[in-house]
mmCIF file of C-alpha atoms in Angstrom:
data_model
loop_
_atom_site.group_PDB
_atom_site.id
_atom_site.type_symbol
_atom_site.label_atom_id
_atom_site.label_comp_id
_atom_site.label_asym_id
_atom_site.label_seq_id
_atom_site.Cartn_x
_atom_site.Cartn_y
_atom_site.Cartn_z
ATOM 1 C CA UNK A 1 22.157 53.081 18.195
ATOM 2 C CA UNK A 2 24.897 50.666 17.072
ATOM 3 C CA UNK A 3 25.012 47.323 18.793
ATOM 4 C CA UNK A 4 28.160 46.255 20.759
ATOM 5 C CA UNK A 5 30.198 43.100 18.945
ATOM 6 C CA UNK A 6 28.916 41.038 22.194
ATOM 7 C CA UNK A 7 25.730 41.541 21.069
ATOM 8 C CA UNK A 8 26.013 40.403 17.418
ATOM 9 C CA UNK A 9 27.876 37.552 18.527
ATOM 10 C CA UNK A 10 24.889 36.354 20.454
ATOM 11 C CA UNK A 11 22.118 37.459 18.344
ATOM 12 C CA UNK A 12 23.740 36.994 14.607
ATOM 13 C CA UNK A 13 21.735 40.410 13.629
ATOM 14 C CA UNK A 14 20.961 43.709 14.278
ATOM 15 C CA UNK A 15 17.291 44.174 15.931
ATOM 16 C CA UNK A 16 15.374 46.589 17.666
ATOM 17 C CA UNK A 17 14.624 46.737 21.527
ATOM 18 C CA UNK A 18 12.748 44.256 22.851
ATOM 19 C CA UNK A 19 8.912 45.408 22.773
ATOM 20 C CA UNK A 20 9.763 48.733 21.056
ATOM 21 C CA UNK A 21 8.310 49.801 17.692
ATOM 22 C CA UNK A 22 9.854 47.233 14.670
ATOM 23 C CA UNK A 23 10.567 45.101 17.352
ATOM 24 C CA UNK A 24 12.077 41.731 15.206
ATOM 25 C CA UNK A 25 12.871 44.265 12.369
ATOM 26 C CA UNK A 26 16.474 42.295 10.279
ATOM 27 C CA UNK A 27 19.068 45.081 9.831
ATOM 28 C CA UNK A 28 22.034 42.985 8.010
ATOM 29 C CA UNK A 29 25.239 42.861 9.292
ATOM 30 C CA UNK A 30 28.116 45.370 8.377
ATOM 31 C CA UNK A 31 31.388 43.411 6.452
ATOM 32 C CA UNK A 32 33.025 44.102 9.962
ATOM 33 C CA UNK A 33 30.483 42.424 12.083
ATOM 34 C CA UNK A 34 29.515 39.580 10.286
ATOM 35 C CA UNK A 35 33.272 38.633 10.259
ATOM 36 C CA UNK A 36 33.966 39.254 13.859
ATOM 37 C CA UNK A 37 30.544 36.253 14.441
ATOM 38 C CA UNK A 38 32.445 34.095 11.800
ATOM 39 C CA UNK A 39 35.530 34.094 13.770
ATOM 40 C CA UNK A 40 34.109 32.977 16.451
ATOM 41 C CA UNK A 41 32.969 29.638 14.685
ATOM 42 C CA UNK A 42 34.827 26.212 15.318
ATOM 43 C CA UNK A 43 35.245 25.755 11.312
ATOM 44 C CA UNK A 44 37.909 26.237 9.234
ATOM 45 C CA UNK A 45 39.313 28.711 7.159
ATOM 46 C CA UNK A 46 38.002 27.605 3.955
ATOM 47 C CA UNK A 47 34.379 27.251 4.994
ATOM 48 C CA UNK A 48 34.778 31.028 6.515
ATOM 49 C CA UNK A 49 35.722 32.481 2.949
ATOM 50 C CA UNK A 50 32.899 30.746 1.456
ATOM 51 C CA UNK A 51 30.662 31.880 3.928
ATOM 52 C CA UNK A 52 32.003 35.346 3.500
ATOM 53 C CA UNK A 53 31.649 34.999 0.008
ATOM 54 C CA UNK A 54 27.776 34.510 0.338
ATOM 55 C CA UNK A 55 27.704 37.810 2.232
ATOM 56 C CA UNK A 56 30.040 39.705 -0.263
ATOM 57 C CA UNK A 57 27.488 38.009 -2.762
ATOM 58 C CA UNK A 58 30.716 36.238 -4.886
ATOM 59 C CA UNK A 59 29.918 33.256 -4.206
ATOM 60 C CA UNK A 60 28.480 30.513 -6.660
ATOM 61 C CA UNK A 61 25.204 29.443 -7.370
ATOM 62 C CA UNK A 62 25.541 25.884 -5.825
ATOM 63 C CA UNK A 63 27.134 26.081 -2.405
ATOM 64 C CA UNK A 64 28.098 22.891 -0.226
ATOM 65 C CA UNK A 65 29.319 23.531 2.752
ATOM 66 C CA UNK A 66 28.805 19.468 3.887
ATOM 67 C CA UNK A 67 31.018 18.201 6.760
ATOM 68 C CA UNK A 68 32.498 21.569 7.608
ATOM 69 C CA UNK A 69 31.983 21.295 11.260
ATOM 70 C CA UNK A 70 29.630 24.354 11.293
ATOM 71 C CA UNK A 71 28.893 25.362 14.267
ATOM 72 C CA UNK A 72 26.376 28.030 15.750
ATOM 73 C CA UNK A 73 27.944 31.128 14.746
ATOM 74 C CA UNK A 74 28.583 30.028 11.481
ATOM 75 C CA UNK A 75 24.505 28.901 10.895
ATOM 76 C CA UNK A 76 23.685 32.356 11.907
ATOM 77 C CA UNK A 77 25.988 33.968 9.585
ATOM 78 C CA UNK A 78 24.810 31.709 6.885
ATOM 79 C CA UNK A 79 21.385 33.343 7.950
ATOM 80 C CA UNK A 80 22.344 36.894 7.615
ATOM 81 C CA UNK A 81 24.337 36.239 4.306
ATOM 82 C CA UNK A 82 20.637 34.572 3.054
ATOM 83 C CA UNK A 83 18.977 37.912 4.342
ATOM 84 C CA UNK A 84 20.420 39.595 1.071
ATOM 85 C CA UNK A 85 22.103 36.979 -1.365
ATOM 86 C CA UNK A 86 20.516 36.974 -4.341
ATOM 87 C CA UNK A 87 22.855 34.182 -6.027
ATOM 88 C CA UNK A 88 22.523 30.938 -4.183
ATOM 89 C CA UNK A 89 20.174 28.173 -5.258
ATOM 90 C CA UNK A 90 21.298 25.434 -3.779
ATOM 91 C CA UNK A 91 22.898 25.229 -0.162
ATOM 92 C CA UNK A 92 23.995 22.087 1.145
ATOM 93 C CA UNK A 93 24.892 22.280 5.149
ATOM 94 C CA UNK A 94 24.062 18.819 5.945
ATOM 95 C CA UNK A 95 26.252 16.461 7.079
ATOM 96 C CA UNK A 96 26.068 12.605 7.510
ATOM 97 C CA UNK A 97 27.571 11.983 11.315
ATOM 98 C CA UNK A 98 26.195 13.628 14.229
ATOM 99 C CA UNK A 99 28.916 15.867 15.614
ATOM 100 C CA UNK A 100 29.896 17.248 12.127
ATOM 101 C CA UNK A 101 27.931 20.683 10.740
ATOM 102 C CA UNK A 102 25.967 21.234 14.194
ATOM 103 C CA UNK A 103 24.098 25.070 13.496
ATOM 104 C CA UNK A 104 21.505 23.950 16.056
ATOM 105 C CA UNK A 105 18.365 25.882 16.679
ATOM 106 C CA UNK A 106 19.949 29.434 17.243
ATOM 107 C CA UNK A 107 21.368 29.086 13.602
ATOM 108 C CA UNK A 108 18.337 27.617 12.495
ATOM 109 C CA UNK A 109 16.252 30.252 13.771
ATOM 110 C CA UNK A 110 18.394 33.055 11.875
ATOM 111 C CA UNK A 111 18.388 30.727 8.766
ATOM 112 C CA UNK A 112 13.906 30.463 8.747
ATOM 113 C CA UNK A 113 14.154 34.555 9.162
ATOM 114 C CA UNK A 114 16.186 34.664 6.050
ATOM 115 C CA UNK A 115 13.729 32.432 4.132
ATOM 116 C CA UNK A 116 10.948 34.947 5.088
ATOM 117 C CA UNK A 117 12.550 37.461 2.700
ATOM 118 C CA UNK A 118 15.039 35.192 0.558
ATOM 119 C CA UNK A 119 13.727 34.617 -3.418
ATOM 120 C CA UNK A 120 16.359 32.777 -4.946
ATOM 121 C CA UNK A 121 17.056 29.643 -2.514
ATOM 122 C CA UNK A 122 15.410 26.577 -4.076
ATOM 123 C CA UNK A 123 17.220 23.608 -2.373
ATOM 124 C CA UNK A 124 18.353 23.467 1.365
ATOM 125 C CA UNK A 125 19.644 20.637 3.046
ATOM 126 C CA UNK A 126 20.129 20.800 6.744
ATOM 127 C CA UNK A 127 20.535 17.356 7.402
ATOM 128 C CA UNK A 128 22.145 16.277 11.301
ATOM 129 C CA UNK A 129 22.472 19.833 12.349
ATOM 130 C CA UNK A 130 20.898 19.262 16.329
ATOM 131 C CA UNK A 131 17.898 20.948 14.976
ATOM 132 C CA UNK A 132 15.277 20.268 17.730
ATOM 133 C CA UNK A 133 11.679 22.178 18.121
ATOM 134 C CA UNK A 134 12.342 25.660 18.431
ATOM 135 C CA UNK A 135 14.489 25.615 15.034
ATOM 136 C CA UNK A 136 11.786 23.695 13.339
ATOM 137 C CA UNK A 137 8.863 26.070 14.631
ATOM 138 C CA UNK A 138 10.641 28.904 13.367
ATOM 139 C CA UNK A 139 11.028 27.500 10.133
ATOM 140 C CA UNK A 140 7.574 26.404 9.831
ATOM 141 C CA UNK A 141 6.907 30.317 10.162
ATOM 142 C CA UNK A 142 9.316 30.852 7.238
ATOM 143 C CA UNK A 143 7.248 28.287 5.266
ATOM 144 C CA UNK A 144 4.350 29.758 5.647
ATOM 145 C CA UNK A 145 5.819 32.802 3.470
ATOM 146 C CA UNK A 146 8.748 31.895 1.365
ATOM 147 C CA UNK A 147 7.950 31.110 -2.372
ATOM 148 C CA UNK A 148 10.930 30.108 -3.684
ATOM 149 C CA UNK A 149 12.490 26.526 -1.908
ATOM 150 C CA UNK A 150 11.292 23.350 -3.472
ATOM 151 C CA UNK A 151 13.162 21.058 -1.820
ATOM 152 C CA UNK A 152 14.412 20.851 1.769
ATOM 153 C CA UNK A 153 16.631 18.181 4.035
ATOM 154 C CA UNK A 154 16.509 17.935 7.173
ATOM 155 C CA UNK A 155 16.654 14.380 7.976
ATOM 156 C CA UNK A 156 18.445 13.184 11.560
ATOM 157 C CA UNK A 157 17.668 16.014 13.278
ATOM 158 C CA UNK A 158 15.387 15.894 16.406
ATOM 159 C CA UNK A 159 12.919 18.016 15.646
ATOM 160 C CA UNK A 160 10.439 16.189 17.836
ATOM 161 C CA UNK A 161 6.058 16.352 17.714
ATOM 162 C CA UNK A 162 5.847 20.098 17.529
ATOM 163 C CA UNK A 163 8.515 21.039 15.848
ATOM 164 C CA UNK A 164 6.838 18.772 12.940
ATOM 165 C CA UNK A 165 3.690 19.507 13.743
ATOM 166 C CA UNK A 166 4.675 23.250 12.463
ATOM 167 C CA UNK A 167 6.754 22.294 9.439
ATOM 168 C CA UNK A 168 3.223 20.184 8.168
ATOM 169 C CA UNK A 169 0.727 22.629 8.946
ATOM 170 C CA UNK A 170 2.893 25.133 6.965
ATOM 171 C CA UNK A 171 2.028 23.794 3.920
ATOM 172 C CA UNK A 172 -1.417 24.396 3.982
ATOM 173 C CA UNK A 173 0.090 28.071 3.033
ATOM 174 C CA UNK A 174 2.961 26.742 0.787
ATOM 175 C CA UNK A 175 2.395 26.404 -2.810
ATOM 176 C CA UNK A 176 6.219 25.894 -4.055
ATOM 177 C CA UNK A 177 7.891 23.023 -2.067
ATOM 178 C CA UNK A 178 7.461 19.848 -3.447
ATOM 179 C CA UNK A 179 10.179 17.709 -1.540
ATOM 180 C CA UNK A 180 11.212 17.493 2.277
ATOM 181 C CA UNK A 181 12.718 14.817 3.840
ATOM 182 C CA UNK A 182 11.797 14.125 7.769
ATOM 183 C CA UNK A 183 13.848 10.884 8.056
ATOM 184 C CA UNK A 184 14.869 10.210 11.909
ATOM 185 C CA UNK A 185 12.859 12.685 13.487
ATOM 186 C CA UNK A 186 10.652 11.369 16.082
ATOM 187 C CA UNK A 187 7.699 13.749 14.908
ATOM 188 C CA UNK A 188 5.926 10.524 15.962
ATOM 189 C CA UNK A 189 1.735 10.861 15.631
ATOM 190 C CA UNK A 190 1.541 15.155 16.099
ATOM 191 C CA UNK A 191 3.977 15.758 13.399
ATOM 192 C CA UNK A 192 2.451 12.917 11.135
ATOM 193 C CA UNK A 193 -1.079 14.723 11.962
ATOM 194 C CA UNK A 194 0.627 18.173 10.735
ATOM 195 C CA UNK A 195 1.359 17.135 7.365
ATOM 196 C CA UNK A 196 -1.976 15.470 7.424
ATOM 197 C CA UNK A 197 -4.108 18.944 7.963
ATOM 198 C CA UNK A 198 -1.254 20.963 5.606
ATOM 199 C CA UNK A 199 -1.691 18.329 3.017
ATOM 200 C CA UNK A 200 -5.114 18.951 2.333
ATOM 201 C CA UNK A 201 -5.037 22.117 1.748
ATOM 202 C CA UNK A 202 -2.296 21.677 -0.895
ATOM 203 C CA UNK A 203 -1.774 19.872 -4.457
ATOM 204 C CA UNK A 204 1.486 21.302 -5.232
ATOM 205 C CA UNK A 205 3.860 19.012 -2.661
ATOM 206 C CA UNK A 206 4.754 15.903 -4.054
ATOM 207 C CA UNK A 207 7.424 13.695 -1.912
ATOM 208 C CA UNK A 208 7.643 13.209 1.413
ATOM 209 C CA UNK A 209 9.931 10.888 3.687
ATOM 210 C CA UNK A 210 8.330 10.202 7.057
ATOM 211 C CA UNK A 211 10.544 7.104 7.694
ATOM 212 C CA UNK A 212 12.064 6.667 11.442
ATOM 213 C CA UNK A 213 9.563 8.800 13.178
ATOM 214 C CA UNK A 214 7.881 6.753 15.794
ATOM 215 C CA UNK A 215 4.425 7.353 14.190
ATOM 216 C CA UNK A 216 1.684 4.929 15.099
ATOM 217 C CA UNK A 217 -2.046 4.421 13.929
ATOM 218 C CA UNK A 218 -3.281 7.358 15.019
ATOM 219 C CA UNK A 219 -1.126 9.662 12.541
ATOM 220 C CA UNK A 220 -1.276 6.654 10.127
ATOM 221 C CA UNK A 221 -5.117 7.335 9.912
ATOM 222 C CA UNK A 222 -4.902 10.974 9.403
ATOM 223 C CA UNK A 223 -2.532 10.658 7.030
ATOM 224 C CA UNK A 224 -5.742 8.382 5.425
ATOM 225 C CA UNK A 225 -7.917 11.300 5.925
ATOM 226 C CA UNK A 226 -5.794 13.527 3.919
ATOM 227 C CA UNK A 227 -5.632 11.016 1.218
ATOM 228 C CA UNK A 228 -9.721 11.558 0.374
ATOM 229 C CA UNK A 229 -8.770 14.941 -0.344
ATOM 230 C CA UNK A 230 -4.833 15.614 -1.466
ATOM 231 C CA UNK A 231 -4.516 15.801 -4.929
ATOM 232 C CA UNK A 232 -0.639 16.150 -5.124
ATOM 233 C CA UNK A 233 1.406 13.874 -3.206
ATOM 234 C CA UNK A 234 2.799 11.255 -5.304
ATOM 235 C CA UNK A 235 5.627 9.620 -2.810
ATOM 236 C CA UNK A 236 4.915 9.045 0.517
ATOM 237 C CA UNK A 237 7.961 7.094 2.837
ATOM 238 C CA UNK A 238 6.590 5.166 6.165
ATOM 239 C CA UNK A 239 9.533 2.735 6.910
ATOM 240 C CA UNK A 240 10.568 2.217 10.232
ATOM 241 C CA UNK A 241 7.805 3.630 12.239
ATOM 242 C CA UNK A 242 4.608 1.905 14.600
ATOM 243 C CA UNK A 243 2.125 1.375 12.103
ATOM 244 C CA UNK A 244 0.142 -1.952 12.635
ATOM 245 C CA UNK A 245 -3.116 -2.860 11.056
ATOM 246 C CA UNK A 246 -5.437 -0.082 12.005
ATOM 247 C CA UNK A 247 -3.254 2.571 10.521
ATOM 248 C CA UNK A 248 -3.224 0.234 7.311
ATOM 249 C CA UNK A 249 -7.054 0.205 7.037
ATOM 250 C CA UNK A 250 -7.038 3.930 7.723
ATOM 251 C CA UNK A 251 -4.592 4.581 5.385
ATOM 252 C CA UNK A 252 -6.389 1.974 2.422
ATOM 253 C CA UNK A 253 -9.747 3.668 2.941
ATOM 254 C CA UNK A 254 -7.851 7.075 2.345
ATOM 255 C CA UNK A 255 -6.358 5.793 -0.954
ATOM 256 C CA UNK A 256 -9.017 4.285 -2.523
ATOM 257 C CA UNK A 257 -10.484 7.516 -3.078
ATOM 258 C CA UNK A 258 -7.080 8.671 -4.105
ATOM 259 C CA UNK A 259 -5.718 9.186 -8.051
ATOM 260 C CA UNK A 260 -2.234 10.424 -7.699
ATOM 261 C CA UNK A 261 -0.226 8.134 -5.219
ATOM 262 C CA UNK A 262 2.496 6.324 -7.348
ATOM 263 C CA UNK A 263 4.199 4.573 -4.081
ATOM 264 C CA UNK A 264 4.194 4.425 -0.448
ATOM 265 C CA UNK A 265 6.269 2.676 1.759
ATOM 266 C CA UNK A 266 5.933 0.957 5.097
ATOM 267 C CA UNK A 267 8.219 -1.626 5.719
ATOM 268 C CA UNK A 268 9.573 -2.545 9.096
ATOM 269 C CA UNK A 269 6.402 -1.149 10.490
ATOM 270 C CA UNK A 270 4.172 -3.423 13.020
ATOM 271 C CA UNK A 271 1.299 -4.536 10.318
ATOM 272 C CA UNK A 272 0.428 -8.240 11.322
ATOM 273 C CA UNK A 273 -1.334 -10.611 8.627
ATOM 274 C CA UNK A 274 -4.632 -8.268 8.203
ATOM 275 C CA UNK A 275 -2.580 -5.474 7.479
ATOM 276 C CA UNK A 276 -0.119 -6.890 4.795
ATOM 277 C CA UNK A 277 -3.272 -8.141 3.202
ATOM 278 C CA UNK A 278 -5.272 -4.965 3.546
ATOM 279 C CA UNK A 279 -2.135 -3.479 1.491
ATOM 280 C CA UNK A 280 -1.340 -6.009 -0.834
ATOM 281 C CA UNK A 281 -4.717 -5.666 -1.771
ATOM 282 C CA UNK A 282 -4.773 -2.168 -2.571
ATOM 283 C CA UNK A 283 -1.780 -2.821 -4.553
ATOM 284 C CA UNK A 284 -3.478 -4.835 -7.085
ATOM 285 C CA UNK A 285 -6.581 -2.972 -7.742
ATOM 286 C CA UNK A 286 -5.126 1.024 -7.142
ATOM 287 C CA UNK A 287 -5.442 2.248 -10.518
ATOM 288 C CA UNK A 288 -2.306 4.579 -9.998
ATOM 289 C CA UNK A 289 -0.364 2.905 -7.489
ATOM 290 C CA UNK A 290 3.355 1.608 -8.615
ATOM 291 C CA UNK A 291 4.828 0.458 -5.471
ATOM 292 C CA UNK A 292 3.438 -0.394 -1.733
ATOM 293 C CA UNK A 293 6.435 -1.627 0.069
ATOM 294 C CA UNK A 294 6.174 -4.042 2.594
#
């Protein structure tokens, strides 16, 4: 039975009933559809064709659609246009000012179902796009499965303790991202204890920002833990969170028993005397640490 354009306009795709059989199933868009959602986005003209352009897969290989006011409609239909496109490797719908691209979670949402069954993307930034925890969760789920993104933005969003709780623990079943950026996030001590447990599990992720996220010695010490045991991470970015000097012993006992750290960073944190030394320290006698900012 063919959906109504209501409908599409507030789901961004075609599923099946609620509880039925293929219930969640993606049926793309028709040409006619998928423009009548666009339409109904706040952006311009120009960031419409190229949007359309994904779907009519004539678009280029590098798309950056920074700063074009994207709204909700247009995240979803950036989602279905994913669903299929097999040209894009690089999408760029960040922006820099809150109040610019703005695809929130219901975009977001369509967006992480496209990366279930997308297997070209391989960079995605969705920096300051008011994704909070139900975007995030959903792409944590999308983690879990894609194979093909490496690297993914998604700094000043507010993706909150759950929301990065999800994103970290995906990576325990990730084997081809090796960049995200968390930057502004508040995923505070649960998301820092996420990427703790999914780092363990993986030696393929390599660089992670974690700077501006409220986390505190608790996730500071997992973060430790996963140290004894991670044999991938090379860059790890702490600035501007709670940290005193238990996280930094947590965190020192974790990397002495660590070979691959090149630098970590955790200035404008709340380490007293102890703690600087307990880094400095480490510093001097790692034998594969570059940099420990302080």
């Amino acid at each position: 039975m063919e959906k109504s354009s209501s409908c599409v306009a507030n789901d961004g795709q075609h599923q099946q009933e609620e509880g039925g059989e293929g219930a969640d199933k993606y049926i793309p868009l028709s040409i006619d559809e998928f423009k009548h959602l666009l339409e109904q986005d706040r952006c311009g003209d120009e960031a419409k064709q190229v949007i359309l352009a994904m779907k009519k897969q004539t678009c280029d290989a590098h798309v950056d659609l920074k700063s074009k006011r994207l709204g909700t409609f247009a995240g979803k239909a950036i989602g279905d246009a994913l669903f299929e496109n097999n040209i894009v490797e690089t999408l760029n719908i960040g922006d820099v000012l809150m109040g610019g691209n703005s695809i929130g979670d219901e975009g977001m949402i369509v967006i992480a179902r496209a990366l279930k069954h997308n297997y070209k993307l391989k960079t995605l930034n969705l920096s300051c796009n008011n994704i909070k925890n139900d975007g995030a969760v959903a792409l944590g789920e999308a983690l879990k499965v894609n194979d093909t993104l490496e690297t993914l933005g998604l700094f000043w969003n507010r993706i909150g303790g759950e929301g990065g709780r999800a994103i970290g623990e995906a990576l325990a079943y990730n084997t081809t991202l090796q960049l995200i950026n968390l930057t502004d996030n508040s995923i505070k001590d649960e998301g820092a204890i996420g990427f703790a447990n999914g780092l363990k599990s993986n030696s393929s992720f390599q660089i992670l920002y974690l700077e501006g996220n409220k986390i505190g010695n608790e996730g500071a010490v997992e973060l430790g833990e996963m140290f004894k045991v991670n044999e991938g991470l090379t860059w790890l970015t702490l600035d501007r969170n709670r940290i005193g000097d238990e996280g930094a012993s947590g965190l020192k006992a974790g990397l002495k028993k660590n070979t691959t750290m090149k630098s970590i960073y955790l200035l404008k944190n709340k380490l007293k005397e102890e703690g600087m030394k307990t880094m400095q320290t480490l510093r001097s006698k790692h034998p594969s640490l570059e940099q420990v900012g302080l």
